[in-house]
Short mmCIF file of C-alpha atoms and ligand atoms in Angstrom, two decimals:
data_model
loop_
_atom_site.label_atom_id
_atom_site.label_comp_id
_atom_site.label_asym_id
_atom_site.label_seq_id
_atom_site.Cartn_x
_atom_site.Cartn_y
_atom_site.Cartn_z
CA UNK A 1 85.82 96.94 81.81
CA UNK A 2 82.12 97.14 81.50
CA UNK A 3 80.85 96.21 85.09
CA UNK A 4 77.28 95.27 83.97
CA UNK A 5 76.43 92.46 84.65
CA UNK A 6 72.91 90.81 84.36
CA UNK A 7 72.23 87.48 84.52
CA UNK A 8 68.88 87.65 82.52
CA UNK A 9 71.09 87.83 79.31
CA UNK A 10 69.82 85.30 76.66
CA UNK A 11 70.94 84.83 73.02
CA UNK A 12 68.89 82.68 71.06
CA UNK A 13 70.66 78.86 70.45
CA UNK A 14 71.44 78.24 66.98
CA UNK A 15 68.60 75.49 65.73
CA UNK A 16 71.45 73.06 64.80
CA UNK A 17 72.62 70.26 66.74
CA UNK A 18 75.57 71.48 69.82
CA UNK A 19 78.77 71.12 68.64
CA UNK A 20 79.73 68.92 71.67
CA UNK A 21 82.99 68.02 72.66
CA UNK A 22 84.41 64.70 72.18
CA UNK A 23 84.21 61.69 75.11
CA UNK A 24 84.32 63.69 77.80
CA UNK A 25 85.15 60.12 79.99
CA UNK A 26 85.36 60.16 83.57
CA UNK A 27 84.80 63.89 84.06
CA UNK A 28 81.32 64.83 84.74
CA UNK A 29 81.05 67.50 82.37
CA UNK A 30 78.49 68.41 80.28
CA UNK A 31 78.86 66.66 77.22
CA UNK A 32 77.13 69.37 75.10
CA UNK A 33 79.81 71.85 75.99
CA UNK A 34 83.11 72.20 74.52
CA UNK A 35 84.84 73.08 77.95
CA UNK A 36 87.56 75.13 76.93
CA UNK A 37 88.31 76.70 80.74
CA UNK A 38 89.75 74.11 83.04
CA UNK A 39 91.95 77.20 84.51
CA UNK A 40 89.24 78.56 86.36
CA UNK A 41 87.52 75.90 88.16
CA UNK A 42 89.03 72.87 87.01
CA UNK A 43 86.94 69.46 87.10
CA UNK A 44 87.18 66.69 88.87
CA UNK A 45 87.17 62.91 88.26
CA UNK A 46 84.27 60.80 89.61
CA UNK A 47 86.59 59.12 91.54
CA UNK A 48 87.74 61.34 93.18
CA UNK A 49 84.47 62.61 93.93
CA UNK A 50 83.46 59.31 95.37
CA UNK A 51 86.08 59.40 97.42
CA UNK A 52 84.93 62.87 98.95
CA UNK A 53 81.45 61.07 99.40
CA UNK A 54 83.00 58.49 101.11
CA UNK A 55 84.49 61.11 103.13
CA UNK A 56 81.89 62.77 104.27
CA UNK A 57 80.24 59.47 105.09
CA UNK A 58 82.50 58.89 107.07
CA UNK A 59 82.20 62.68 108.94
CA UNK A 60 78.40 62.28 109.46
CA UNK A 61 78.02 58.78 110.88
CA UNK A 62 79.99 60.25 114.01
CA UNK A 63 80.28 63.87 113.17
CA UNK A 64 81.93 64.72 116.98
CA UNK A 65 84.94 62.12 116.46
CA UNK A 66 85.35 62.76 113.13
CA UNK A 67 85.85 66.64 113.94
CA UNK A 68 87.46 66.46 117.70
CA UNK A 69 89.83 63.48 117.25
CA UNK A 70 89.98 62.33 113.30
CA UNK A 71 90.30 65.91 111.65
CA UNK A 72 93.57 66.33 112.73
CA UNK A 73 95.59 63.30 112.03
CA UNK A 74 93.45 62.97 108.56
CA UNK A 75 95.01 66.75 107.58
CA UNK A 76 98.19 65.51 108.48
CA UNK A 77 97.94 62.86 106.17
CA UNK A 78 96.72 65.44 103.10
CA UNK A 79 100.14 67.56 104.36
CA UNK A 80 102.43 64.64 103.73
CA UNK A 81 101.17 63.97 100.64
CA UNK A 82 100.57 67.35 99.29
CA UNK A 83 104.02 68.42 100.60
CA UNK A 84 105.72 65.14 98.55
CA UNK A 85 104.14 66.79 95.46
CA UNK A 86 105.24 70.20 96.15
CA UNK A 87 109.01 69.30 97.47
CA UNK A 88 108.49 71.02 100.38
CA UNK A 89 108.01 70.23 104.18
CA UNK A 90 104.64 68.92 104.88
CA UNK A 91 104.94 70.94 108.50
CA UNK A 92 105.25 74.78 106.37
CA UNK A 93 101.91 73.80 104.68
CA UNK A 94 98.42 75.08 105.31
CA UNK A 95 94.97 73.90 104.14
CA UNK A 96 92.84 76.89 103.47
CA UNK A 97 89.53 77.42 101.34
CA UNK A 98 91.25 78.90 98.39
CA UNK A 99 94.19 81.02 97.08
CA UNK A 100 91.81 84.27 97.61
CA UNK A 101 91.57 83.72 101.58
CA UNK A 102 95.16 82.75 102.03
CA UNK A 103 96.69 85.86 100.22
CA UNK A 104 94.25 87.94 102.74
CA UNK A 105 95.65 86.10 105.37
CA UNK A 106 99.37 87.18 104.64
CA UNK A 107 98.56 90.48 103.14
CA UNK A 108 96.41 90.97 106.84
CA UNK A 109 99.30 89.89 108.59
CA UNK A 110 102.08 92.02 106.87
CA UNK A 111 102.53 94.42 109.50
CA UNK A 112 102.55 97.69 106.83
CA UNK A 113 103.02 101.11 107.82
CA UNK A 114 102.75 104.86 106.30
CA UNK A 115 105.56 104.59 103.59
CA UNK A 116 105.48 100.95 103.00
CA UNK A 117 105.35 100.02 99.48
CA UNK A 118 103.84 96.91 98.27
CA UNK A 119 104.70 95.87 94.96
CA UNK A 120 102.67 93.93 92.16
CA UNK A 121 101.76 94.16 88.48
CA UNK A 122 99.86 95.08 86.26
CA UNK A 123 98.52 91.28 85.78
CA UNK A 124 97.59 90.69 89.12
CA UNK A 125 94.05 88.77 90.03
CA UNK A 126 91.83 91.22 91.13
CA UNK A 127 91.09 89.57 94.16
CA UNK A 128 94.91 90.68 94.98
CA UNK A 129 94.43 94.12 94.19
CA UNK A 130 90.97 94.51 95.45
CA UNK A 131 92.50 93.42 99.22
CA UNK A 132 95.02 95.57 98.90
CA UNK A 133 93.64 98.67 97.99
CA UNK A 134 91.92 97.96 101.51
CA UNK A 135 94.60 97.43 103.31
CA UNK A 136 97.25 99.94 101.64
CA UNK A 137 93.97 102.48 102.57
CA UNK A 138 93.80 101.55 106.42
CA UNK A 139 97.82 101.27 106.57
CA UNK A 140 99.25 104.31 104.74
CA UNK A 141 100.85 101.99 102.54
CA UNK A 142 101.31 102.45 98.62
CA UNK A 143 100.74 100.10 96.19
CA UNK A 144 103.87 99.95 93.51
CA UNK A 145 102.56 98.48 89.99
CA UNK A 146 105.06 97.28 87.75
CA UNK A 147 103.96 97.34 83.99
CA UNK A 148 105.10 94.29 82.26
CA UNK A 149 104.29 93.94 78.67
CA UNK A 150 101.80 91.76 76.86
CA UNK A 151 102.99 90.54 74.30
CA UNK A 152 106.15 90.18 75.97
CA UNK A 153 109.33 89.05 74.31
CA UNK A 154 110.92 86.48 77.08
CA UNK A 155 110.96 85.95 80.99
CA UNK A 156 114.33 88.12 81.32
CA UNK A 157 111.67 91.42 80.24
CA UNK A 158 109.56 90.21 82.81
CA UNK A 159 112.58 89.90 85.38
CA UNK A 160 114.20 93.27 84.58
CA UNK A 161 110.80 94.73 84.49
CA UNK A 162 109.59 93.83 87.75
CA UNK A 163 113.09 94.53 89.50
CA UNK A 164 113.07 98.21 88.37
CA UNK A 165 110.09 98.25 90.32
CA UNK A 166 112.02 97.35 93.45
CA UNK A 167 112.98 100.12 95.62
CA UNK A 168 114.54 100.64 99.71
CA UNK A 169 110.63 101.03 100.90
CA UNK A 170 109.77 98.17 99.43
CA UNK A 171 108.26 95.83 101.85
CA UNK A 172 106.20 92.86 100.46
CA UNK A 173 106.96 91.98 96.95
CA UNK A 174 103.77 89.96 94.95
CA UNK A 175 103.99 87.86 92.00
CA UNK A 176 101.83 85.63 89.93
CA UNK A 177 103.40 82.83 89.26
CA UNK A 178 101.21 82.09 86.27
CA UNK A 179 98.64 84.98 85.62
CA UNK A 180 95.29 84.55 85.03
CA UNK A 181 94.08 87.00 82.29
CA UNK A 182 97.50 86.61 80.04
CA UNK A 183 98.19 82.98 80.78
CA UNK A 184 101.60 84.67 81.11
CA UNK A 185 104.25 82.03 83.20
CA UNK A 186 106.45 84.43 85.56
CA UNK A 187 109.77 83.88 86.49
CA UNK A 188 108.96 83.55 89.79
CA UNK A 189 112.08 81.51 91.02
CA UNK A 190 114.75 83.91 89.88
CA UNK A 191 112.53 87.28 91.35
CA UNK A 192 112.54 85.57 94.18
CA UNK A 193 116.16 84.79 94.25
CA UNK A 194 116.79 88.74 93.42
CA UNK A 195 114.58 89.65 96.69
CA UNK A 196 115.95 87.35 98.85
CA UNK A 197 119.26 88.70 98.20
CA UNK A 198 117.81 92.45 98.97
CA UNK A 199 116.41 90.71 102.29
CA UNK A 200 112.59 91.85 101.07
CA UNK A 201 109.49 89.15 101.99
CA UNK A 202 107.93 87.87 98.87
CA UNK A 203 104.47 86.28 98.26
CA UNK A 204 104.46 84.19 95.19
CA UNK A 205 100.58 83.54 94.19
CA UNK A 206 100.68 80.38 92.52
CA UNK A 207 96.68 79.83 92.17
CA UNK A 208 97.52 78.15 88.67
CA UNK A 209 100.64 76.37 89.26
CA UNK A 210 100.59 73.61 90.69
CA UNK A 211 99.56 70.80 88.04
CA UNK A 212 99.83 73.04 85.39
CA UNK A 213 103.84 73.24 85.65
CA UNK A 214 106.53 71.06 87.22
CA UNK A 215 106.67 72.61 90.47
CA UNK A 216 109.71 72.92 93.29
CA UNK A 217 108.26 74.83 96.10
CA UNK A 218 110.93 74.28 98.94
CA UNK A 219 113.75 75.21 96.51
CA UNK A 220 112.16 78.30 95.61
CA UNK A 221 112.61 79.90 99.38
CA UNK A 222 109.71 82.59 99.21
CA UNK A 223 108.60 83.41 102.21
CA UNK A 224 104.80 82.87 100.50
CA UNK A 225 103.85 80.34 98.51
CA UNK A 226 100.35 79.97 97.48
CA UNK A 227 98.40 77.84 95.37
CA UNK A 228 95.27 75.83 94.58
CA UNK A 229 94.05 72.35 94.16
CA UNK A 230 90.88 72.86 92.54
CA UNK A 231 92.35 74.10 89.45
CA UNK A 232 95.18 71.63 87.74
CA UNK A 233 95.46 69.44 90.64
CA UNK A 234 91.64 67.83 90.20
CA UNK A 235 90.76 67.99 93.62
CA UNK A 236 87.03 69.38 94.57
CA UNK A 237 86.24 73.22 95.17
CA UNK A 238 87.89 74.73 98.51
CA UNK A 239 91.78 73.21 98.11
CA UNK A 240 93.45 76.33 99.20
CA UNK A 241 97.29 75.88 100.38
CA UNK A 242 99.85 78.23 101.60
CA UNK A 243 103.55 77.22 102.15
CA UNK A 244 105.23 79.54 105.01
CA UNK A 245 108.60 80.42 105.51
CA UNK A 246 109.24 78.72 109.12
CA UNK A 247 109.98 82.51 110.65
CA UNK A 248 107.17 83.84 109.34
CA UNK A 249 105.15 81.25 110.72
CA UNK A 250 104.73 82.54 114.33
CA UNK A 251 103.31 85.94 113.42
CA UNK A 252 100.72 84.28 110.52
CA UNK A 253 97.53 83.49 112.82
CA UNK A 254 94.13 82.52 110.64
CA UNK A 255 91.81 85.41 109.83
CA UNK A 256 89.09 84.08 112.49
CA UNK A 257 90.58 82.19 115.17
CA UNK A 258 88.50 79.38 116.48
CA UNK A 259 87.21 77.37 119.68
CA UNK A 260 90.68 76.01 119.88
CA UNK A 261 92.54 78.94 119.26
CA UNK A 262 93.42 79.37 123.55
CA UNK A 263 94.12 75.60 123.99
CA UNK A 264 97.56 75.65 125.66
CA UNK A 265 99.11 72.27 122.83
CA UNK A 266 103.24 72.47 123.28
CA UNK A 267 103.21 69.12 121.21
CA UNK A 268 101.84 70.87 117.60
CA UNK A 269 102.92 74.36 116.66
CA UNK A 270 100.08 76.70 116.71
CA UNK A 271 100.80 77.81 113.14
CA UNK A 272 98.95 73.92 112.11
CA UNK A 273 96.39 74.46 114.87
CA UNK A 274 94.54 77.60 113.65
CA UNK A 275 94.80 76.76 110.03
CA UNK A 276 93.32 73.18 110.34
CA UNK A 277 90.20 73.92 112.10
CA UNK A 278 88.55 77.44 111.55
CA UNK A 279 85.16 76.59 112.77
CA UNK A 280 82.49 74.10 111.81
CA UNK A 281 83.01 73.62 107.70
CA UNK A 282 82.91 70.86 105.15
CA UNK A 283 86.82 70.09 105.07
CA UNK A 284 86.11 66.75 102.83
CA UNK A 285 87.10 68.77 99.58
CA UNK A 286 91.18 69.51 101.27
CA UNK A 287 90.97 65.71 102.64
CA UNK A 288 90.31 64.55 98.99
CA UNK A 289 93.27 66.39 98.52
CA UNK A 290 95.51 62.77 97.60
CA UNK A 291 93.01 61.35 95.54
CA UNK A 292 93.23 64.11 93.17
CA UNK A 293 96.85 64.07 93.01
CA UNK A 294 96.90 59.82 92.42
CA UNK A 295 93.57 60.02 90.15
CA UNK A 296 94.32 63.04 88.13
CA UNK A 297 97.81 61.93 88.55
CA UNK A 298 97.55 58.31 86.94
CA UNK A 299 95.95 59.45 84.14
CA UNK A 300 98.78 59.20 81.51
CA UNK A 301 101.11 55.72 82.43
CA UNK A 302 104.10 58.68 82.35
CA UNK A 303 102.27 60.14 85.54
CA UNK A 304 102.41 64.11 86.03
CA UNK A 305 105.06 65.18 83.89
CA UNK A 306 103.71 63.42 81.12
CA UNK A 307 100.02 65.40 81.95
CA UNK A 308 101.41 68.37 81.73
CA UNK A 309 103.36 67.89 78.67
CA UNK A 310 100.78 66.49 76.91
CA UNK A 311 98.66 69.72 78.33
CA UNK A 312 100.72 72.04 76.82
CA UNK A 313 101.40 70.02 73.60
CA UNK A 314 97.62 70.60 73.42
CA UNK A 315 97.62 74.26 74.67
CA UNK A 316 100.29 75.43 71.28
CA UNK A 317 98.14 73.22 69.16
CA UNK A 318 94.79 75.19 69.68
CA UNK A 319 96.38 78.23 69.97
CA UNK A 320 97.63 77.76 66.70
CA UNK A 321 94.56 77.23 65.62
CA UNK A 322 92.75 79.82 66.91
CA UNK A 323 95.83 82.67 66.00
CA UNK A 324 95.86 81.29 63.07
CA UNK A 325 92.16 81.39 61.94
CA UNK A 326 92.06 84.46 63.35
CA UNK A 327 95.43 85.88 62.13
CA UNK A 328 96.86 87.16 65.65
CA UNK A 329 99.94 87.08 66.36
CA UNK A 330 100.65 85.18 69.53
CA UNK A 331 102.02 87.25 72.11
CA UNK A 332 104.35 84.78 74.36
CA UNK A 333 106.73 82.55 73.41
CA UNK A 334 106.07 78.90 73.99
CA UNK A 335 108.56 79.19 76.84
CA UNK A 336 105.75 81.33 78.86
CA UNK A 337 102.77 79.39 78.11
CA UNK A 338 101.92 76.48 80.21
CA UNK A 339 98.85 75.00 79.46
CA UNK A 340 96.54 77.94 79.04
CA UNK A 341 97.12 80.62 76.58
CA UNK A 342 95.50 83.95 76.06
CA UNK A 343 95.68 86.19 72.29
CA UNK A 344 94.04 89.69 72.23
CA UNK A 345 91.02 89.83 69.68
CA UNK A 346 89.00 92.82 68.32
CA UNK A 347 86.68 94.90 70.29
CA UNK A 348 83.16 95.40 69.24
CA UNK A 349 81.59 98.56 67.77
CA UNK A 350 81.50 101.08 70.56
CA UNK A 351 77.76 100.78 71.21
CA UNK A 352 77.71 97.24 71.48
CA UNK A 353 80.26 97.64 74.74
CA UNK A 354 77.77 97.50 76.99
CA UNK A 355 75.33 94.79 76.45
CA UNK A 356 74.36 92.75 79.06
CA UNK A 357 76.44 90.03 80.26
CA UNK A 358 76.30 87.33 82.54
CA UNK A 359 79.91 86.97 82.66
CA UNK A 360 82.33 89.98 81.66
CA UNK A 361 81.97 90.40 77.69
CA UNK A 362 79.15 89.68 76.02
CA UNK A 363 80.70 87.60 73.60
CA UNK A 364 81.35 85.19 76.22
CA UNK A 365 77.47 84.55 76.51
CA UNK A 366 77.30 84.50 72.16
CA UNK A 367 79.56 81.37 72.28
CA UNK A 368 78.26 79.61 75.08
CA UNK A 369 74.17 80.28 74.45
CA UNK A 370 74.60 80.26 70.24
CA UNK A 371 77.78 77.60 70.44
CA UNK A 372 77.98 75.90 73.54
CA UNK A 373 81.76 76.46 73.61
CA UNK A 374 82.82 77.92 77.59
CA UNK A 375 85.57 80.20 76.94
CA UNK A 376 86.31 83.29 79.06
CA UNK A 377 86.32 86.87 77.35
CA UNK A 378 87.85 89.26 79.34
CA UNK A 379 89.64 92.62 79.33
CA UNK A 380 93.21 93.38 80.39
CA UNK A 381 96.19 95.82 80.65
CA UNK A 382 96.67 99.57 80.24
CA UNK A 383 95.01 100.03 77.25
CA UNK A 384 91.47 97.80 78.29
CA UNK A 385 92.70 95.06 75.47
CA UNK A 386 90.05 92.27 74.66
CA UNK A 387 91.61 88.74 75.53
CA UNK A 388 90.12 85.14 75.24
CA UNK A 389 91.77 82.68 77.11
CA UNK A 390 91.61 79.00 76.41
CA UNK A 391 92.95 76.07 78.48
CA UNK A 392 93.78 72.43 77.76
CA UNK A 393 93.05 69.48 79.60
CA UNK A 394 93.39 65.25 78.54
CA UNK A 395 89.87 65.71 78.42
CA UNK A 396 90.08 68.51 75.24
CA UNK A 397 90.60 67.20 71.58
CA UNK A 398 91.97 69.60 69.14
CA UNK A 399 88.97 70.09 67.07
CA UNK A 400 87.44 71.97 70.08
CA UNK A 401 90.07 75.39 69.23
CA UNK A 402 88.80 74.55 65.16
CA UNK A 403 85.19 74.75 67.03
CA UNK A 404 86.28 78.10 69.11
CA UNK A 405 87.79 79.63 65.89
CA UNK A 406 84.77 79.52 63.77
CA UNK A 407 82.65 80.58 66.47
CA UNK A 408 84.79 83.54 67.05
CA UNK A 409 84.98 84.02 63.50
CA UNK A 410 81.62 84.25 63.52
CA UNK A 411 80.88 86.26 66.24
CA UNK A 412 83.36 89.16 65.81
CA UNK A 413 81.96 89.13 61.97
CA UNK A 414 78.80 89.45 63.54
CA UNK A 415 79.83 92.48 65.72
CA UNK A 416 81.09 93.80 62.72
CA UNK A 417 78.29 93.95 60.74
CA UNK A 418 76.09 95.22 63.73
CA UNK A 419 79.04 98.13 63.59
CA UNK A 420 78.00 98.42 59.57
CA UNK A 421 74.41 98.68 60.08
CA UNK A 422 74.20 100.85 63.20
C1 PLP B 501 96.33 84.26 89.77
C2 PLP B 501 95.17 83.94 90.68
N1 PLP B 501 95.27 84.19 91.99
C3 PLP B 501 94.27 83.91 92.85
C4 PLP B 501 93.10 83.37 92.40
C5 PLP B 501 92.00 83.08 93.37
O1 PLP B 501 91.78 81.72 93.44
P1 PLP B 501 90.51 81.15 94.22
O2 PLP B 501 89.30 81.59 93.47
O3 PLP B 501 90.70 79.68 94.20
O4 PLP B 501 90.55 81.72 95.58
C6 PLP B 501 92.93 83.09 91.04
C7 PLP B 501 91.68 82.52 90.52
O5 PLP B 501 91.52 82.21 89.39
C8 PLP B 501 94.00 83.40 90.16
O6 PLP B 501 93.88 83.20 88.83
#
């Protein structure tokens, strides 16, 4: 992957009108842009953003209550509620900033030594791999990378893949739940299940799970879960959670330990003390938390199953599209794809792999500056395959994937020419 980056890169708009996606209602998106990338950052409903104002109202007209005596008892109330979503027990949950600090909080914590092997796979997020390779460098440990296919013929490959992978040293076993460059849904349930049985700690990272697919966290018994709110869930930037195995609870302490860290509480376990307050920070996006999931949740009168579905109704339809128009094969079943999807497309002539990009690929910055369509390009996998991933929301209309296929169409004719000429 080309790590040039430069955020000077301009392409020159096309003098037509934007494309423009289609009511874009009570999100406050841009309504020139055909948002095609909920998975990364999400977006959140007014609502519930005026309930976060209302929030933090609330904190600065008496910011020392609000953070000595109300923080606590408000987080508890974001636990119940999260926990009711999740099926799990509110008192195993932490509120964190995000999926990347909570994985470096277990992955600190994990206690490796020369030997160790940690294992993950090839379509791990980078922030995964990028802590590791710290932390497998300080410990002695060695990082174990199962290769799992893409395209991929059904979760059982995935399962048998990744077990093969397992072996006596094997200490902490990682996997994505739902990946983020392949859109690729993991068995994570029956891995776990397989681990358990071999007695081996697992960390499921479920940044992109929870709203995107009908989640059962308590069932699942790993000893991590993580996941995110500001993705599928709706809620503002910073909704981090981590679900903890009770008796792995006592050796988990927060990365920094705060002003309250030494304050001697038998009433509430200390796991809930360091992870609710780490310092002076604006906690109003995790105490939004239950507006997100009753906003974003009341959408559709069928409630959060029927989001999703109708998500991933939306997802197969655009991918269709786009495979189609582009003739790719898709390469996961429906059963894999929740509601983002990723298909491989053509690389660019060689001497047009390195143009400036404010993003990763710069065909990324073609469709947004000449097309206004937001779509992530990226690159993936053993052999440095070229990927676009598109997600669905309620918010997407299928004409948007007709928009992204002509653009692409466009585009990668246009590289192709550049390849004729040069
Ligand atoms: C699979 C996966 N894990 C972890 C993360 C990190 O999430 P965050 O940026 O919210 O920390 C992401 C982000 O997209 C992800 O896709």
């Amino acid at each position: 992957m080309s790590t040039r980056s430069v955020h000077t890169a301009r392409i020159a708009p096309k003098d037509h009108q934007p494309a423009g996606p289609l009511a874009p209602g009570p999100w406050p998106l841009d309504p020139s842009l055909v948002f095609l990338n909920h998975g990364s950052y999400g977006s959140v409903l007014r609502p519930v953003l005026q309930a976060q104002s209302a929030i933090r109202e609330r904190m600065e007209r008496d910011p020392v209550r609000f953070f000595k005596v109300d923080l606590e008892p408000l987080t508890d109330g974001v636990r119940e509620r999260l926990g009711a979503f999740l099926n799990c027990r509110p008192a195993d949950l932490a509120l964190v900033a995000n999926a990347t600090v909570a994985i470096c909080t277990i992955l600190n914590a994990a206690d490796l030594s020369p030997g160790d092997e940690v294992l993950v796979t090839d379509h791990e997020y980078t922030s995964v791999t990028n802590e590791l390779a710290r932390i497998c460098a300080r410990t002695g440990a060695k990082l174990v990378t199962a290769t799992i296919p893409f395209p991929v013929r059904d979760s059982d490959e995935i399962l048998a893949r990744y077990l093969a992978c397992v072996t006596p040293r094997t200490r902490l076993a990682i996997i994505p739940h739902i990946t983020s460059a392949t859109s690729l849904i993991f068995p994570a349930a029956a891995i776990v299940r397989a681990l358990n049985e071999l007695g081996i700690d697992s960390l499921v990272d479920g940044a992109h799970a929870p709203g995107q697919i009908p989640l059962d966290v308590g069932a699942m018994h790993a000893t991590y879960y993580v996941g995110s709110g500001h993705k599928w869930l709706g809620a503002p930037k910073g909704t981090g959670f981590m679900h903890v195995r009770p008796d792995r609870q006592g050796r988990l302490r927060s990365l920094a330990l705060s002003s309250r860290a030494h304050k001697v509480r038998p009433e509430r376990p200390l796991f809930l003390r360091d992870f609710d307050y780490m310092g002076t920070n604006d906690y109003t996006p995790t105490l939004s938390l239950p507006s997100a999931l009753e906003a974003t949740g009341s959408l559709l009168p069928g409630g959060w199953p029927a989001l999703m579905r109708a998500n991933h109704d939306l997802i197969m339809r655009g991918r269709r599209v786009v495979s189609a128009s582009l003739d790719i094969e898709p390469p996961t079943p429906e059963a894999l794809v929740g509601t983002m999807a990723t298909l491989p497309i053509p690389d660019p002539a060689p001497h047009l792999l390195d143009r400036p990009t404010a993003y990763d690929d710069a065909l990324q910055d073609a469709l947004y500056e000449r097309h206004r369509i937001v779509a992530p390009i990226w690159r993936w996998g053993p052999q440095n395959r070229r990927v676009v991933r598109i997600s669905a929301f309620l918010y997407n209309r299928v004409e948007q994937y007709e928009m992204l296929a002509l653009a692409l169409r466009e585009e990668l004719g246009r590289e192709q020419s550049v390849r004729a000429t040069a």
